[in-house]
């Protein structure tokens, strides 16, 4: 069998394809995004992005109930969004296999929080497979579909960023299983979750749990490796790899099935070693459950393991009093690279003007969160997808503008607006709210890698054929202005986000109109999808006032005498600085 280097996400896609999955659906979110982007390359699987994770889960559940195997992918915070249908599906069951990929992000490399999705599996009492390398991503995905059908339940496949994005060797079969669609049959007691039926399904879930607990004791993905009799470590996922590196002599119980736990096998393992430990990252998922089974756990001898953040081998070695291996000291002479909007970014002028207005900005999830950092400091809350618009309304109810003298402005990106901003805005409209809401339409889902979304009309299939937002995509693009008007917003305008005077004037007018709700759609393509470069401007007779530098373009800096200078290697000729110099010193010649 040939071996291939694959990331965890690519291996999951390979496993889903080989398992005969017919539908793949999800919402882009790091670190899960590449899974569907790899799966869509197989023409015999239909894949699509959904507006949000709840919709994605429901699409996958509909496909599974109708009889075809379905994969649904999302990051950990997406599981929160999908929690409603997820919990119901845990009761109804699935018919054909339904696998939910939940991708966690310990250390919040690209997330607003750190959370462990396995708690959801335990909460819903559905099986959870925990992958430790790409080969397991491949094998467990295949097995997950079988488990799903065997126990008539959704199955969670749990990965972390370290597994999702690390390439390791995989030996795939390379052939697709011929899986015929299962028959669909009406089954109202099973699929209509009204109280009388839901009560009966509760008993089914109880029976399923007992069957799953019996299965866990013999599940081949739970692996005991006996080495030292002194130390035994219970672990899973990427942490297993770290434990093997940090404590090579320790015996290990690697939990491939993270829910339910094999109570007897764990007790036997604990009894086989002098001291049994749980090593896990950013969570007490295993330790709390293992202790609840009555198994005594020891504490690491040299200090506690961190309770937050991604675990690393050196942290495990330190906790167990092992010497750290010698390594080179990190370089200290690297130039700083603070996070910043790209040169030419269409968000820059909006945040420059919001700063000038001293607005209280309720922001949202996307690359425009960078409006919170220097030199803008013009984004004051970022909570969850869609929260910007509803929180602006909440601030209005608290009379924040009256009490501070500062306008309140909600700011949301196009993809996030489609994800869950529409219902947020509807709440404001419905209740007669006022204020200013900005939709930053940069024509793409930029932060996760320029995926399609309902606003730009780029389908996942379009993307797989390299059709982008500027190339006549085949999906139906949402008309933001028409939608806002249809929802009842009378004051809605579209503004060129690259035109400083227009941005300034639109924000000034909207924030001054305190008797109504104003929506501004700032439109201009993200630099990642529009790579065109204009001529670099020239600076003459600079008065060193710094106004242009304060727009925060990485291509603009200051010489020792304070005058502005342009780095021609970074400049894209967007003219934002040309518009920003109050003395007309920056020109295109
Ligand atoms: S034209 Fe000015 S603002 Fe635009 S990339 Fe070049 S230096 Fe930056
Ligand atoms: S805004 Fe104009 S005068 Fe001020 S530093 Fe920039 S180029 Fe010089």
XYZ file of C-alpha atoms and ligand atoms in Angstrom:
605
model
C 0.000 0.000 0.000
C 1.474 3.353 -1.023
C 2.186 5.888 1.671
C 1.280 9.539 1.263
C 2.070 12.593 3.331
C -1.265 14.072 4.360
C -2.447 16.640 6.840
C -5.022 15.397 9.308
C -7.730 17.250 7.409
C -6.686 15.747 4.070
C -6.658 12.285 5.637
C -10.177 12.795 7.009
C -11.335 13.766 3.524
C -9.660 10.648 2.122
C -11.343 8.481 4.742
C -14.744 10.042 4.074
C -14.383 9.534 0.341
C -13.319 5.909 0.746
C -16.190 5.335 3.182
C -18.602 6.273 0.423
C -19.727 9.601 1.867
C -22.069 11.235 -0.627
C -22.418 14.654 1.017
C -19.872 16.935 2.691
C -21.022 20.165 4.262
C -19.636 22.674 6.728
C -18.745 26.230 7.565
C -15.116 27.359 7.197
C -13.323 27.644 10.509
C -9.709 27.108 11.464
C -8.524 24.392 11.924
C -11.249 22.415 10.103
C -11.491 24.291 6.786
C -9.214 22.243 4.527
C -11.224 19.057 5.069
C -14.054 19.993 2.720
C -11.622 21.728 0.371
C -9.900 18.341 -0.009
C -13.133 16.333 -0.165
C -14.656 18.480 -2.934
C -11.814 17.445 -5.237
C -13.515 14.046 -5.470
C -16.213 14.517 -8.065
C -18.354 11.688 -6.672
C -18.966 13.536 -3.391
C -21.191 16.613 -3.354
C -19.782 19.315 -1.063
C -21.013 22.749 -0.095
C -20.413 25.529 2.398
C -23.396 26.450 4.513
C -24.125 29.927 5.844
C -23.410 28.628 9.352
C -22.732 25.457 11.298
C -26.320 24.936 12.430
C -27.457 24.910 8.826
C -24.554 22.637 7.895
C -25.452 20.112 10.572
C -29.099 20.126 9.533
C -28.182 19.594 5.864
C -25.972 16.655 6.822
C -28.671 15.218 9.079
C -31.273 15.515 6.323
C -28.958 13.697 3.923
C -28.243 10.974 6.484
C -31.912 10.439 7.320
C -32.621 10.270 3.582
C -30.083 7.467 3.371
C -26.621 8.703 2.340
C -23.443 8.972 4.371
C -22.641 12.577 5.264
C -19.707 14.443 6.747
C -20.198 17.801 8.469
C -17.179 19.900 9.465
C -16.711 22.840 11.801
C -14.376 24.353 14.353
C -15.097 24.070 18.054
C -17.075 27.297 18.356
C -19.137 26.139 15.398
C -20.281 23.207 17.519
C -21.880 25.784 19.818
C -23.800 27.139 16.839
C -24.841 23.631 15.768
C -25.656 22.498 19.298
C -29.417 22.669 18.850
C -29.775 20.181 15.969
C -26.801 18.230 17.322
C -28.571 17.481 20.593
C -31.803 16.575 18.824
C -29.983 14.295 16.372
C -28.393 12.520 19.314
C -31.958 11.485 20.161
C -33.362 10.798 16.713
C -30.480 8.814 15.299
C -29.425 9.022 11.695
C -30.239 6.105 9.335
C -27.105 6.427 7.113
C -23.821 7.393 8.738
C -23.383 10.978 9.953
C -19.934 12.093 11.099
C -19.337 15.467 12.724
C -15.754 16.718 12.540
C -15.168 19.031 15.518
C -11.783 20.757 15.291
C -10.476 22.335 18.502
C -7.919 25.094 18.808
C -5.992 24.831 22.101
C -4.083 28.079 22.722
C -6.634 30.004 20.610
C -4.288 30.354 17.635
C -7.256 31.400 15.534
C -10.246 31.491 17.850
C -12.087 33.593 20.371
C -11.926 30.943 23.067
C -10.450 27.596 24.023
C -12.999 24.851 24.434
C -13.084 21.092 24.340
C -15.725 19.757 21.942
C -15.622 16.305 23.519
C -17.835 17.641 26.293
C -20.558 17.944 23.664
C -20.160 14.289 22.724
C -20.534 13.307 26.371
C -23.440 15.749 26.755
C -25.263 14.284 23.759
C -24.059 10.771 24.620
C -22.723 10.103 21.147
C -19.470 8.259 20.376
C -16.384 10.435 20.051
C -13.260 9.265 18.237
C -10.063 11.157 19.073
C -7.374 11.219 16.385
C -3.631 11.249 17.124
C -2.087 11.400 13.638
C -3.099 11.492 9.988
C -3.274 7.694 9.686
C -5.807 7.679 12.496
C -7.677 10.550 10.870
C -8.074 8.338 7.838
C -8.884 5.108 9.674
C -11.167 6.623 12.279
C -13.171 8.538 9.684
C -13.901 5.295 7.892
C -14.750 3.589 11.163
C -16.885 6.531 12.293
C -19.356 5.988 9.458
C -19.665 2.317 10.369
C -20.128 3.127 14.054
C -22.727 5.724 13.187
C -24.807 3.176 11.314
C -24.188 0.351 13.765
C -25.413 2.377 16.744
C -27.760 4.679 14.786
C -26.162 7.847 16.101
C -24.122 10.797 14.907
C -20.431 10.220 15.656
C -18.046 12.998 16.604
C -14.557 12.910 15.150
C -12.436 15.119 17.384
C -9.167 16.700 16.295
C -7.012 19.572 17.448
C -5.106 22.108 15.387
C -1.827 20.183 15.814
C -3.319 17.104 14.149
C -5.416 18.965 11.579
C -2.442 20.811 10.113
C 0.456 18.394 10.617
C 1.407 16.157 7.706
C 2.241 12.573 8.559
C 2.309 9.376 6.526
C -0.958 7.699 5.595
C -1.509 4.370 3.858
C -4.920 4.754 2.232
C -6.642 1.927 0.394
C -7.249 4.365 -2.442
C -10.581 2.848 -3.420
C -14.075 4.041 -2.696
C -16.461 1.715 -0.915
C -19.575 1.014 -2.969
C -22.180 2.141 -0.464
C -25.724 2.056 -1.772
C -28.075 4.681 -0.333
C -30.149 3.295 2.515
C -33.895 3.264 2.056
C -35.731 6.225 3.433
C -38.863 5.357 5.403
C -41.281 7.653 7.212
C -40.731 7.207 10.929
C -42.615 9.879 12.816
C -41.951 8.490 16.332
C -38.224 8.548 15.560
C -37.797 11.813 13.713
C -40.528 14.112 15.025
C -39.240 15.361 18.349
C -42.484 16.382 19.983
C -42.702 15.597 23.680
C -44.436 12.212 23.465
C -41.840 10.939 20.991
C -38.874 12.641 22.646
C -39.605 10.894 25.943
C -39.497 7.521 24.219
C -36.297 8.380 22.359
C -34.692 9.118 25.711
C -35.039 5.415 26.522
C -33.439 4.547 23.173
C -30.469 6.775 23.988
C -30.128 5.092 27.394
C -30.026 1.673 25.724
C -27.555 2.944 23.150
C -25.285 4.260 25.888
C -25.176 0.848 27.539
C -24.305 -0.770 24.205
C -21.619 1.836 23.528
C -20.083 1.338 26.975
C -19.784 -2.373 26.257
C -18.251 -1.594 22.863
C -15.728 0.785 24.458
C -14.172 -2.066 26.455
C -13.115 -3.817 23.250
C -12.735 -0.876 20.877
C -9.499 -1.391 18.947
C -8.833 2.358 18.901
C -8.160 2.238 22.657
C -4.547 1.073 22.871
C -2.642 -0.020 25.965
C 1.146 0.029 25.612
C 2.955 -1.480 28.591
C 6.440 -0.156 29.291
C 7.474 1.014 32.746
C 5.443 -0.346 35.671
C 6.183 2.824 37.596
C 4.352 5.355 35.464
C 1.174 4.928 33.462
C -0.322 7.797 31.476
C -3.865 8.033 30.137
C -3.949 10.373 27.158
C -5.356 10.895 23.677
C -4.912 12.780 20.431
C -1.889 14.999 19.906
C -1.108 14.745 23.613
C -0.328 11.048 23.140
C 2.468 12.018 20.727
C 3.807 14.568 23.215
C 3.734 12.015 26.047
C 5.660 9.502 23.945
C 8.294 12.130 23.217
C 8.518 13.502 26.757
C 8.177 10.262 28.747
C 9.328 7.464 26.415
C 9.499 4.899 29.235
C 5.972 5.490 30.518
C 3.214 2.974 29.885
C 0.320 4.557 28.048
C -3.392 4.044 27.672
C -4.214 5.893 24.478
C -7.914 6.592 24.294
C -8.995 6.517 20.667
C -12.608 6.468 21.814
C -13.015 9.528 24.013
C -16.668 8.836 24.797
C -17.755 6.566 26.307
C -14.737 5.586 28.364
C -13.843 1.925 28.920
C -14.273 1.792 32.707
C -12.942 -1.735 33.264
C -9.979 -1.407 30.924
C -8.957 1.889 32.514
C -9.188 0.405 36.014
C -7.043 -2.552 34.908
C -4.460 -0.202 33.435
C -4.349 1.951 36.562
C -3.867 -1.193 38.661
C -0.956 -2.295 36.466
C 1.244 0.719 37.288
C 2.544 2.278 40.503
C 1.196 5.714 39.626
C -1.426 6.516 37.026
C -1.688 9.985 35.507
C -3.944 11.726 33.052
C -2.110 14.096 30.730
C -4.409 16.317 28.677
C -4.474 19.834 27.307
C -6.672 22.817 28.046
C -9.326 20.692 29.688
C -10.176 18.316 32.510
C -12.278 16.186 30.190
C -10.470 12.905 30.916
C -9.269 13.514 34.462
C -12.739 14.410 35.747
C -14.269 11.361 34.083
C -11.555 8.920 35.080
C -11.789 10.094 38.688
C -15.574 9.724 38.502
C -14.980 6.060 37.625
C -13.294 5.687 41.026
C -9.779 5.481 39.602
C -7.113 7.175 41.676
C -4.922 9.558 39.711
C -1.518 10.824 40.790
C -0.300 14.392 40.355
C 2.882 14.997 38.344
C 5.814 14.929 40.796
C 7.532 18.191 39.863
C 4.585 20.504 39.374
C 1.141 20.730 37.896
C 0.552 20.589 34.174
C -0.829 23.794 32.673
C -4.613 23.942 32.776
C -4.828 26.139 29.674
C -3.126 26.294 26.311
C -1.661 23.723 23.992
C 0.461 21.134 25.740
C 4.018 20.602 24.528
C 6.573 17.893 25.303
C 8.752 20.295 27.293
C 5.831 21.169 29.571
C 5.229 17.475 30.264
C 8.923 16.870 30.926
C 9.006 19.791 33.341
C 5.942 18.539 35.239
C 7.515 15.093 35.610
C 10.932 16.457 36.625
C 12.666 15.305 33.459
C 15.580 17.340 32.133
C 14.816 19.407 29.074
C 16.811 18.435 25.985
C 19.401 20.950 24.836
C 18.232 23.143 22.022
C 19.271 26.329 20.324
C 18.200 29.553 21.967
C 15.520 31.376 19.989
C 16.754 34.186 17.765
C 16.283 37.629 19.272
C 17.221 39.777 16.292
C 14.160 39.144 14.137
C 12.200 42.186 12.947
C 8.848 42.557 14.708
C 5.771 41.654 12.670
C 2.781 43.029 14.536
C -0.594 41.889 13.177
C -1.875 44.426 10.664
C -4.305 44.878 7.805
C -2.566 44.086 4.505
C -1.357 46.936 2.296
C -4.418 48.072 0.356
C -6.871 46.357 2.750
C -10.408 47.721 2.271
C -11.044 47.724 6.036
C -8.306 50.274 6.780
C -10.099 53.509 5.962
C -13.278 52.445 7.780
C -11.397 51.850 11.030
C -9.326 54.988 10.536
C -12.560 56.964 10.387
C -14.186 55.076 13.277
C -11.137 56.034 15.346
C -11.502 59.649 14.272
C -15.172 59.579 15.336
C -14.178 58.084 18.716
C -16.977 55.578 18.123
C -17.739 52.706 20.473
C -17.452 49.842 18.012
C -19.072 46.487 18.621
C -17.068 44.246 16.312
C -17.343 40.721 15.076
C -15.391 37.629 14.067
C -13.180 38.119 11.021
C -9.923 39.723 9.951
C -11.459 43.134 10.741
C -10.986 42.252 14.419
C -7.598 43.868 13.719
C -9.451 47.175 14.049
C -8.911 46.614 17.788
C -5.110 46.820 17.600
C -2.751 49.741 17.040
C -2.898 52.168 15.390
C -6.724 52.050 15.415
C -7.994 50.852 18.795
C -11.372 51.170 17.116
C -13.064 47.893 17.953
C -14.213 47.458 21.523
C -16.066 44.147 21.702
C -15.665 40.889 19.776
C -17.687 38.049 21.255
C -19.092 35.626 18.718
C -20.370 35.387 15.165
C -23.098 37.976 14.631
C -22.813 39.632 18.042
C -21.743 43.017 16.661
C -25.186 44.054 15.502
C -27.168 42.753 18.475
C -24.659 44.180 20.949
C -24.885 47.586 19.293
C -28.630 47.398 19.962
C -27.949 46.408 23.573
C -25.673 49.435 23.942
C -28.443 51.573 22.509
C -30.839 50.207 25.154
C -28.266 51.150 27.798
C -28.177 54.682 26.290
C -24.416 54.366 25.777
C -24.286 57.116 23.174
C -26.174 59.597 25.357
C -24.085 58.799 28.391
C -20.664 58.835 26.678
C -21.207 61.297 23.870
C -19.729 58.701 21.516
C -21.603 57.088 18.644
C -22.137 53.332 18.848
C -21.374 51.489 15.610
C -21.800 47.781 14.922
C -19.291 46.397 12.407
C -19.602 42.993 10.749
C -18.068 41.286 7.718
C -20.050 39.935 4.788
C -19.631 36.243 5.557
C -20.318 36.759 9.253
C -23.413 38.791 8.379
C -24.721 35.832 6.369
C -23.696 33.423 9.150
C -25.714 35.009 11.945
C -25.774 38.773 11.525
C -29.074 38.782 9.651
C -31.092 37.615 12.649
C -29.122 39.991 14.885
C -30.103 42.916 12.673
C -33.675 41.659 12.479
C -33.952 41.989 16.251
C -32.990 45.663 16.040
C -35.370 46.347 13.153
C -38.248 44.450 14.761
C -37.931 46.383 17.992
C -37.580 49.791 16.375
C -33.894 50.152 17.220
C -31.728 52.936 15.867
C -28.003 53.408 15.343
C -25.346 52.648 12.759
C -24.471 49.227 11.419
C -21.628 48.669 8.961
C -21.298 45.605 6.758
C -17.743 45.255 5.465
C -18.273 43.493 2.151
C -14.806 42.493 0.986
C -16.299 39.848 -1.324
C -14.860 36.844 0.505
C -14.409 34.923 3.736
C -10.903 36.246 4.118
C -9.752 35.043 7.511
C -10.088 31.343 6.768
C -8.560 31.547 3.284
C -10.990 33.265 0.869
C -13.773 30.708 0.872
C -17.067 31.340 -0.840
C -20.126 32.530 1.043
C -23.738 33.487 0.304
C -22.784 37.135 -0.267
C -20.200 36.534 -2.990
C -22.020 33.555 -4.500
C -18.890 31.408 -4.802
C -19.780 27.769 -4.200
C -17.333 25.218 -2.886
C -17.375 23.574 -6.315
C -16.537 26.958 -7.886
C -13.542 27.252 -5.574
C -12.358 23.768 -6.501
C -12.351 24.940 -10.137
C -10.500 28.132 -9.157
C -13.548 30.321 -9.805
C -13.458 33.227 -7.370
C -15.755 36.116 -6.441
C -14.481 38.251 -9.310
C -15.008 35.490 -11.939
C -18.799 35.088 -12.287
C -19.369 32.402 -9.670
C -22.277 30.003 -10.158
C -23.964 30.455 -6.759
C -26.725 32.964 -6.092
C -25.081 36.017 -4.542
C -27.021 37.773 -1.789
C -27.927 41.396 -2.582
C -27.163 43.084 0.722
C -28.890 46.365 -0.107
C -32.072 44.639 -1.279
C -32.057 42.396 1.778
C -31.683 45.316 4.191
C -34.495 47.190 2.464
C -36.719 44.114 2.447
C -36.094 43.722 6.164
C -37.287 47.266 6.735
C -34.111 49.369 6.810
C -34.903 52.624 5.004
C -31.484 54.243 5.323
C -29.084 51.867 3.594
C -26.231 52.896 1.307
C -23.330 51.252 -0.461
C -19.987 53.016 -0.207
C -16.635 52.368 -1.883
C -14.442 51.304 1.030
C -11.352 52.646 -0.778
C -12.743 56.183 -1.076
C -11.775 58.078 2.069
C -14.083 61.049 1.498
C -17.054 58.745 0.866
C -16.276 56.614 3.927
C -15.980 59.709 6.103
C -19.142 61.305 4.820
C -21.246 58.110 5.118
C -20.151 57.471 8.700
C -20.695 61.102 9.646
C -24.220 61.120 8.220
C -25.201 57.773 9.721
C -23.912 58.486 13.215
C -25.546 61.927 13.195
C -28.950 60.434 12.352
C -29.848 59.182 15.811
C -33.557 58.793 15.079
C -33.256 55.813 12.746
C -31.317 52.702 11.893
C -28.666 53.321 9.236
C -26.826 50.566 7.432
C -23.676 51.231 5.418
C -22.343 48.500 3.145
C -18.647 49.247 2.642
C -17.671 47.385 -0.483
C -14.248 46.679 -2.023
C -12.463 43.380 -2.633
C -10.005 41.902 -0.183
C -6.391 42.102 -1.317
C -6.219 38.311 -1.238
C -8.688 38.061 -4.127
C -7.679 41.237 -5.968
C -3.921 41.090 -6.328
C -3.678 43.941 -8.831
C -0.991 46.513 -8.062
C -1.152 50.185 -8.908
C 1.715 52.570 -9.288
C 3.527 53.380 -6.074
C 2.948 56.988 -4.965
C 5.669 59.563 -4.496
C 6.155 61.652 -1.353
C 7.420 65.213 -1.755
C 7.894 68.040 0.764
C 6.647 65.880 3.625
C 5.933 67.895 6.781
C 6.386 64.894 9.069
C 2.918 65.210 10.598
C 2.423 61.423 10.638
C -1.190 61.521 9.439
C -0.559 59.036 6.642
C 1.382 56.669 8.884
C -1.540 56.574 11.296
C -3.695 54.779 8.722
C -1.543 51.765 9.583
C -0.340 50.587 6.178
C 2.611 48.196 6.639
C 4.216 49.743 3.536
C 4.336 53.179 5.173
C 6.943 54.130 7.726
C 8.903 57.099 8.947
C 12.501 58.059 8.313
C 14.742 59.184 11.177
C 13.686 62.794 10.591
C 10.014 61.819 10.922
C 9.133 62.162 7.273
C 7.046 59.459 5.657
C 8.635 56.787 3.489
C 7.086 54.060 1.371
C 8.461 50.538 1.164
C 8.114 49.784 -2.557
C 8.295 46.039 -1.960
C 5.061 46.127 0.052
C 3.179 48.989 -1.592
C 0.279 47.961 -3.840
C -0.530 51.481 -4.994
C -3.969 51.589 -3.372
C -3.956 55.373 -2.868
C -5.169 55.218 0.734
C -2.156 57.262 1.843
C -2.606 59.664 -1.070
C -6.068 60.467 0.298
C -4.805 60.728 3.868
C -2.122 63.400 3.563
C -3.695 66.728 4.576
C -1.044 68.647 2.626
C -1.214 66.776 -0.670
C 2.394 65.640 -0.343
C 1.685 62.101 -1.544
C 0.868 61.921 -5.207
C 0.752 59.557 -8.130
C 2.837 60.938 -10.947
S -0.401 53.365 -1.804
Fe 0.064 54.039 0.288
S -1.511 53.068 1.579
Fe -1.514 51.986 -0.411
S -0.112 50.273 -0.129
Fe 1.111 51.945 -0.953
S 1.940 52.961 0.849
Fe 0.246 51.696 1.558
S 0.506 62.850 5.894
Fe 1.703 63.937 4.341
S 2.859 65.445 5.479
Fe 2.071 64.005 6.977
S 3.727 62.526 7.229
Fe 2.407 61.699 5.630
S 3.249 62.466 3.697
Fe 4.158 63.655 5.349
